[in-house]
Tab-separated table of C-alpha atoms in Angstrom:
chain	number	residue	atom	x	y	z
X	1	MET	CA	-21.089	-51.915	12.599
X	2	ASN	CA	-22.075	-49.578	9.841
X	3	ILE	CA	-22.692	-45.947	10.764
X	4	THR	CA	-24.710	-43.777	8.452
X	5	THR	CA	-24.484	-40.042	8.517
X	6	ASN	CA	-26.727	-37.287	7.324
X	7	ASP	CA	-25.006	-35.403	4.518
X	8	SER	CA	-26.521	-32.152	5.714
X	9	GLU	CA	-24.717	-32.577	9.040
X	10	THR	CA	-21.319	-33.414	7.623
X	11	GLN	CA	-21.110	-30.848	4.857
X	12	THR	CA	-19.761	-27.437	5.679
X	13	SER	CA	-22.114	-24.614	4.808
X	14	PRO	CA	-20.657	-22.441	2.082
X	15	ARG	CA	-19.501	-19.032	3.228
X	16	THR	CA	-21.543	-16.077	2.204
X	17	PRO	CA	-19.457	-14.274	-0.409
X	18	GLN	CA	-18.072	-10.953	0.748
X	19	LEU	CA	-19.427	-8.072	-1.272
X	20	PRO	CA	-16.879	-5.429	-2.179
X	21	GLN	CA	-17.062	-2.448	0.146
X	22	ALA	CA	-17.671	1.035	-1.165
X	23	PRO	CA	-14.546	3.189	-1.021
X	24	LEU	CA	-14.134	5.450	1.960
X	25	LYS	CA	-14.880	9.074	1.178
X	26	LEU	CA	-11.685	10.923	2.056
X	27	ALA	CA	-11.856	14.705	2.392
X	28	VAL	CA	-8.442	16.333	2.028
X	29	ILE	CA	-8.591	19.782	3.622
X	30	MET	CA	-6.131	22.399	2.440
X	31	GLY	CA	-5.861	24.493	5.588
X	32	SER	CA	-4.069	27.606	4.348
X	33	ASN	CA	-5.775	30.464	2.550
X	34	ARG	CA	-2.757	32.757	2.710
X	35	GLU	CA	-1.714	34.798	-0.309
X	36	GLY	CA	1.292	33.186	-1.972
X	37	ARG	CA	0.712	29.938	-0.037
X	38	PHE	CA	2.693	26.782	-0.696
X	39	GLY	CA	-0.288	24.620	0.212
X	40	PRO	CA	-1.430	23.729	-3.318
X	41	VAL	CA	1.932	22.119	-4.083
X	42	VAL	CA	1.727	19.885	-1.014
X	43	SER	CA	-2.000	19.190	-1.385
X	44	ASP	CA	-1.686	18.249	-5.058
X	45	TRP	CA	1.199	15.945	-4.245
X	46	PHE	CA	-0.768	14.227	-1.501
X	47	VAL	CA	-4.022	13.958	-3.457
X	48	SER	CA	-2.127	12.229	-6.265
X	49	ARG	CA	-0.963	9.597	-3.737
X	50	ALA	CA	-4.328	9.215	-2.048
X	51	THR	CA	-6.199	8.707	-5.320
X	52	GLY	CA	-3.925	5.746	-6.013
X	53	HIS	CA	-5.048	4.033	-2.798
X	54	ASP	CA	-7.806	1.497	-3.459
X	55	ASP	CA	-9.685	2.201	-0.226
X	56	PHE	CA	-10.443	5.865	-0.933
X	57	ALA	CA	-12.494	8.171	-3.096
X	58	VAL	CA	-10.777	11.533	-2.646
X	59	GLU	CA	-12.193	15.055	-2.576
X	60	LEU	CA	-10.178	18.238	-1.994
X	61	ILE	CA	-11.640	20.994	0.165
X	62	ASP	CA	-9.723	24.240	-0.323
X	63	LEU	CA	-10.348	26.763	2.442
X	64	ALA	CA	-9.412	29.569	0.074
X	65	ASP	CA	-12.827	28.920	-1.502
X	66	THR	CA	-14.681	29.744	1.726
X	67	ASP	CA	-14.807	32.773	3.999
X	68	LEU	CA	-15.974	31.580	7.402
X	69	PRO	CA	-15.872	34.217	10.141
X	70	THR	CA	-14.096	33.598	13.432
X	71	ALA	CA	-17.134	34.922	15.335
X	72	LEU	CA	-19.332	31.857	15.873
X	73	SER	CA	-23.122	31.961	16.107
X	74	PHE	CA	-25.963	29.542	16.780
X	75	SER	CA	-28.011	31.601	14.308
X	76	PRO	CA	-25.623	32.427	11.464
X	77	SER	CA	-26.571	35.123	9.012
X	78	VAL	CA	-27.527	34.342	5.426
X	79	PRO	CA	-24.006	35.149	4.101
X	80	VAL	CA	-22.467	32.826	6.693
X	81	ARG	CA	-24.975	30.083	5.872
X	82	ASP	CA	-23.981	30.457	2.245
X	83	GLN	CA	-20.347	29.885	3.176
X	84	LEU	CA	-21.222	26.896	5.363
X	85	ALA	CA	-23.215	25.419	2.493
X	86	LYS	CA	-19.970	25.125	0.551
X	87	VAL	CA	-18.363	22.779	3.069
X	88	THR	CA	-20.701	21.364	5.745
X	89	HIS	CA	-22.332	18.680	3.594
X	90	ARG	CA	-18.926	17.643	2.284
X	91	LEU	CA	-17.577	17.183	5.807
X	92	ALA	CA	-20.714	15.322	6.877
X	93	GLY	CA	-20.441	12.947	3.934
X	94	ALA	CA	-16.788	12.131	4.503
X	95	ASP	CA	-15.676	8.915	6.189
X	96	ALA	CA	-12.173	10.221	6.905
X	97	PHE	CA	-10.106	13.385	6.715
X	98	VAL	CA	-6.574	14.472	5.964
X	99	VAL	CA	-5.641	17.994	7.022
X	100	VAL	CA	-2.866	19.653	5.042
X	101	THR	CA	-1.476	22.414	7.216
X	102	PRO	CA	1.426	24.836	7.382
X	103	GLU	CA	2.816	26.055	10.689
X	104	TYR	CA	2.156	29.682	11.589
X	105	ASN	CA	3.770	30.871	14.831
X	106	HIS	CA	4.057	27.346	16.291
X	107	SER	CA	0.452	26.494	15.379
X	108	TYR	CA	-2.019	26.150	12.506
X	109	PRO	CA	-3.896	28.769	10.460
X	110	ALA	CA	-6.946	30.676	11.679
X	111	SER	CA	-8.828	29.597	8.540
X	112	LEU	CA	-8.511	25.986	9.647
X	113	LYS	CA	-9.607	26.749	13.211
X	114	ALA	CA	-12.685	28.545	11.888
X	115	LEU	CA	-13.660	25.541	9.774
X	116	ILE	CA	-13.194	23.189	12.707
X	117	ASP	CA	-15.122	25.318	15.186
X	118	TRP	CA	-18.127	25.867	12.915
X	119	HIS	CA	-18.703	22.099	12.932
X	120	PHE	CA	-18.999	19.365	15.523
X	121	ALA	CA	-20.984	16.249	14.617
X	122	GLU	CA	-19.327	16.204	11.201
X	123	TRP	CA	-16.005	15.222	12.822
X	124	GLN	CA	-17.275	12.669	15.323
X	125	ALA	CA	-16.105	9.053	15.198
X	126	LYS	CA	-14.056	9.578	12.048
X	127	PRO	CA	-10.291	9.237	11.559
X	128	VAL	CA	-8.046	12.187	10.789
X	129	GLY	CA	-4.565	12.185	9.281
X	130	PHE	CA	-2.161	15.082	8.924
X	131	VAL	CA	0.189	16.342	6.233
X	132	SER	CA	2.279	19.286	7.413
X	133	TYR	CA	4.902	21.531	5.915
X	134	GLY	CA	7.094	24.404	6.985
X	135	GLY	CA	10.634	25.300	7.868
X	136	ILE	CA	12.894	23.311	10.140
X	137	SER	CA	9.976	21.927	12.170
X	138	GLY	CA	8.072	20.671	9.125
X	139	GLY	CA	4.797	21.875	10.621
X	140	LEU	CA	4.836	19.242	13.355
X	141	ARG	CA	3.957	21.731	16.097
X	142	ALA	CA	0.802	22.622	14.199
X	143	VAL	CA	-0.073	18.932	14.031
X	144	GLU	CA	0.386	18.452	17.780
X	145	HIS	CA	-2.064	21.290	18.437
X	146	LEU	CA	-4.543	19.818	15.976
X	147	ARG	CA	-4.410	16.429	17.688
X	148	GLN	CA	-5.718	17.995	20.891
X	149	VAL	CA	-8.488	19.834	19.070
X	150	PHE	CA	-9.714	16.795	17.164
X	151	ALA	CA	-9.638	14.638	20.295
X	152	GLU	CA	-12.063	17.107	21.861
X	153	LEU	CA	-14.323	16.646	18.827
X	154	HIS	CA	-14.373	12.836	19.242
X	155	ALA	CA	-12.320	12.267	16.112
X	156	VAL	CA	-9.529	9.664	15.939
X	157	ALA	CA	-6.147	11.039	14.933
X	158	VAL	CA	-3.935	8.364	13.354
X	159	ARG	CA	-0.396	8.061	14.634
X	160	ASP	CA	1.712	8.491	11.509
X	161	THR	CA	1.989	11.796	9.680
X	162	VAL	CA	3.626	13.149	6.552
X	163	SER	CA	5.791	16.224	7.148
X	164	PHE	CA	7.940	18.334	4.879
X	165	HIS	CA	10.853	20.181	6.495
X	166	ASN	CA	12.098	23.174	4.503
X	167	ALA	CA	9.321	22.307	2.106
X	168	GLY	CA	10.119	24.857	-0.587
X	169	ALA	CA	13.414	23.163	-1.383
X	170	LEU	CA	11.888	19.679	-1.692
X	171	PHE	CA	9.719	20.251	-4.773
X	172	ASP	CA	10.656	21.366	-8.265
X	173	ASP	CA	8.883	24.057	-10.276
X	174	GLU	CA	6.355	21.510	-11.547
X	175	GLY	CA	5.362	20.444	-8.025
X	176	ARG	CA	7.245	17.145	-8.185
X	177	HIS	CA	9.093	15.922	-5.112
X	178	ARG	CA	12.803	15.802	-5.865
X	179	ASP	CA	13.440	12.655	-3.799
X	180	PRO	CA	10.011	11.053	-3.336
X	181	ASP	CA	10.773	7.613	-1.899
X	182	GLY	CA	10.644	8.552	1.786
X	183	ALA	CA	7.638	10.830	1.396
X	184	ASP	CA	5.768	8.244	-0.668
X	185	ALA	CA	6.395	5.594	1.996
X	186	ALA	CA	5.193	7.931	4.741
X	187	ALA	CA	2.028	8.742	2.800
X	188	THR	CA	1.307	5.066	2.192
X	189	ALA	CA	1.762	4.209	5.879
X	190	MET	CA	-0.566	6.984	6.968
X	191	LEU	CA	-3.195	6.130	4.358
X	192	ASP	CA	-3.120	2.473	5.411
X	193	GLN	CA	-3.768	3.479	9.028
X	194	LEU	CA	-6.492	5.880	7.954
X	195	ALA	CA	-8.160	3.152	5.882
X	196	TRP	CA	-8.094	0.692	8.791
X	197	TRP	CA	-9.714	3.154	11.169
X	198	GLY	CA	-12.109	4.440	8.548
X	199	LEU	CA	-13.401	0.976	7.688
X	200	ALA	CA	-13.557	-0.085	11.349
X	201	LEU	CA	-15.451	3.024	12.429
X	202	ARG	CA	-17.834	2.890	9.470
X	203	GLU	CA	-18.668	-0.714	10.280
X	204	ALA	CA	-19.086	0.054	13.990
X	205	LYS	CA	-21.437	2.962	13.294
X	206	SER	CA	-23.543	0.766	11.009
X	207	VAL	CA	-24.186	-1.514	13.977
X	208	ARG	CA	-24.494	1.084	16.718
X	209	ALA	CA	-24.759	4.834	16.449
X	210	TYR	CA	-21.931	6.735	18.095
X	211	ALA	CA	-23.223	8.194	21.355
X	212	GLY	CA	-20.789	11.055	21.729
């Protein structure tokens, strides 16, 4: 017996080609505004790694360029609004964050806390990574405090971090890491996690608004 088939039933429909996704907007926040700070060395090192990652378009936010007060207000004055105008739209437009922080007295700088507390929705449902530096602790105690703060703001802190113990001895006078292999691997691991969460959360929010 001969059986005839309909070609339209037997042929597999071609897959819709996947369009390339726009890079994630990664805001790297330099948390220290202290005179004589070491932050630019660490931030420049990290930004150079992040810009080499295909998933990200990187922007540096230097808190030394802002002067946000620690006294919060629902009706900020004109000078405060001027300071917020320097950073709020950049945070809102970011898909992901990396906070570069030193450790001051077992925690993170007041300049960073002020930036965080002046904003709320800008952090929600976005991933955050951490690069820390300091003495023997490498800034890790500052990072542990920041994890709690960002959890309260509905952000997602990725597991892996990059930390520099006795940071001043690790870089030469040109800002180059003297033995970069381990640090480069740590940065890559963290950026990969950040990209996964950033893409997943961006896709999720395109389907359903975050209700936090």
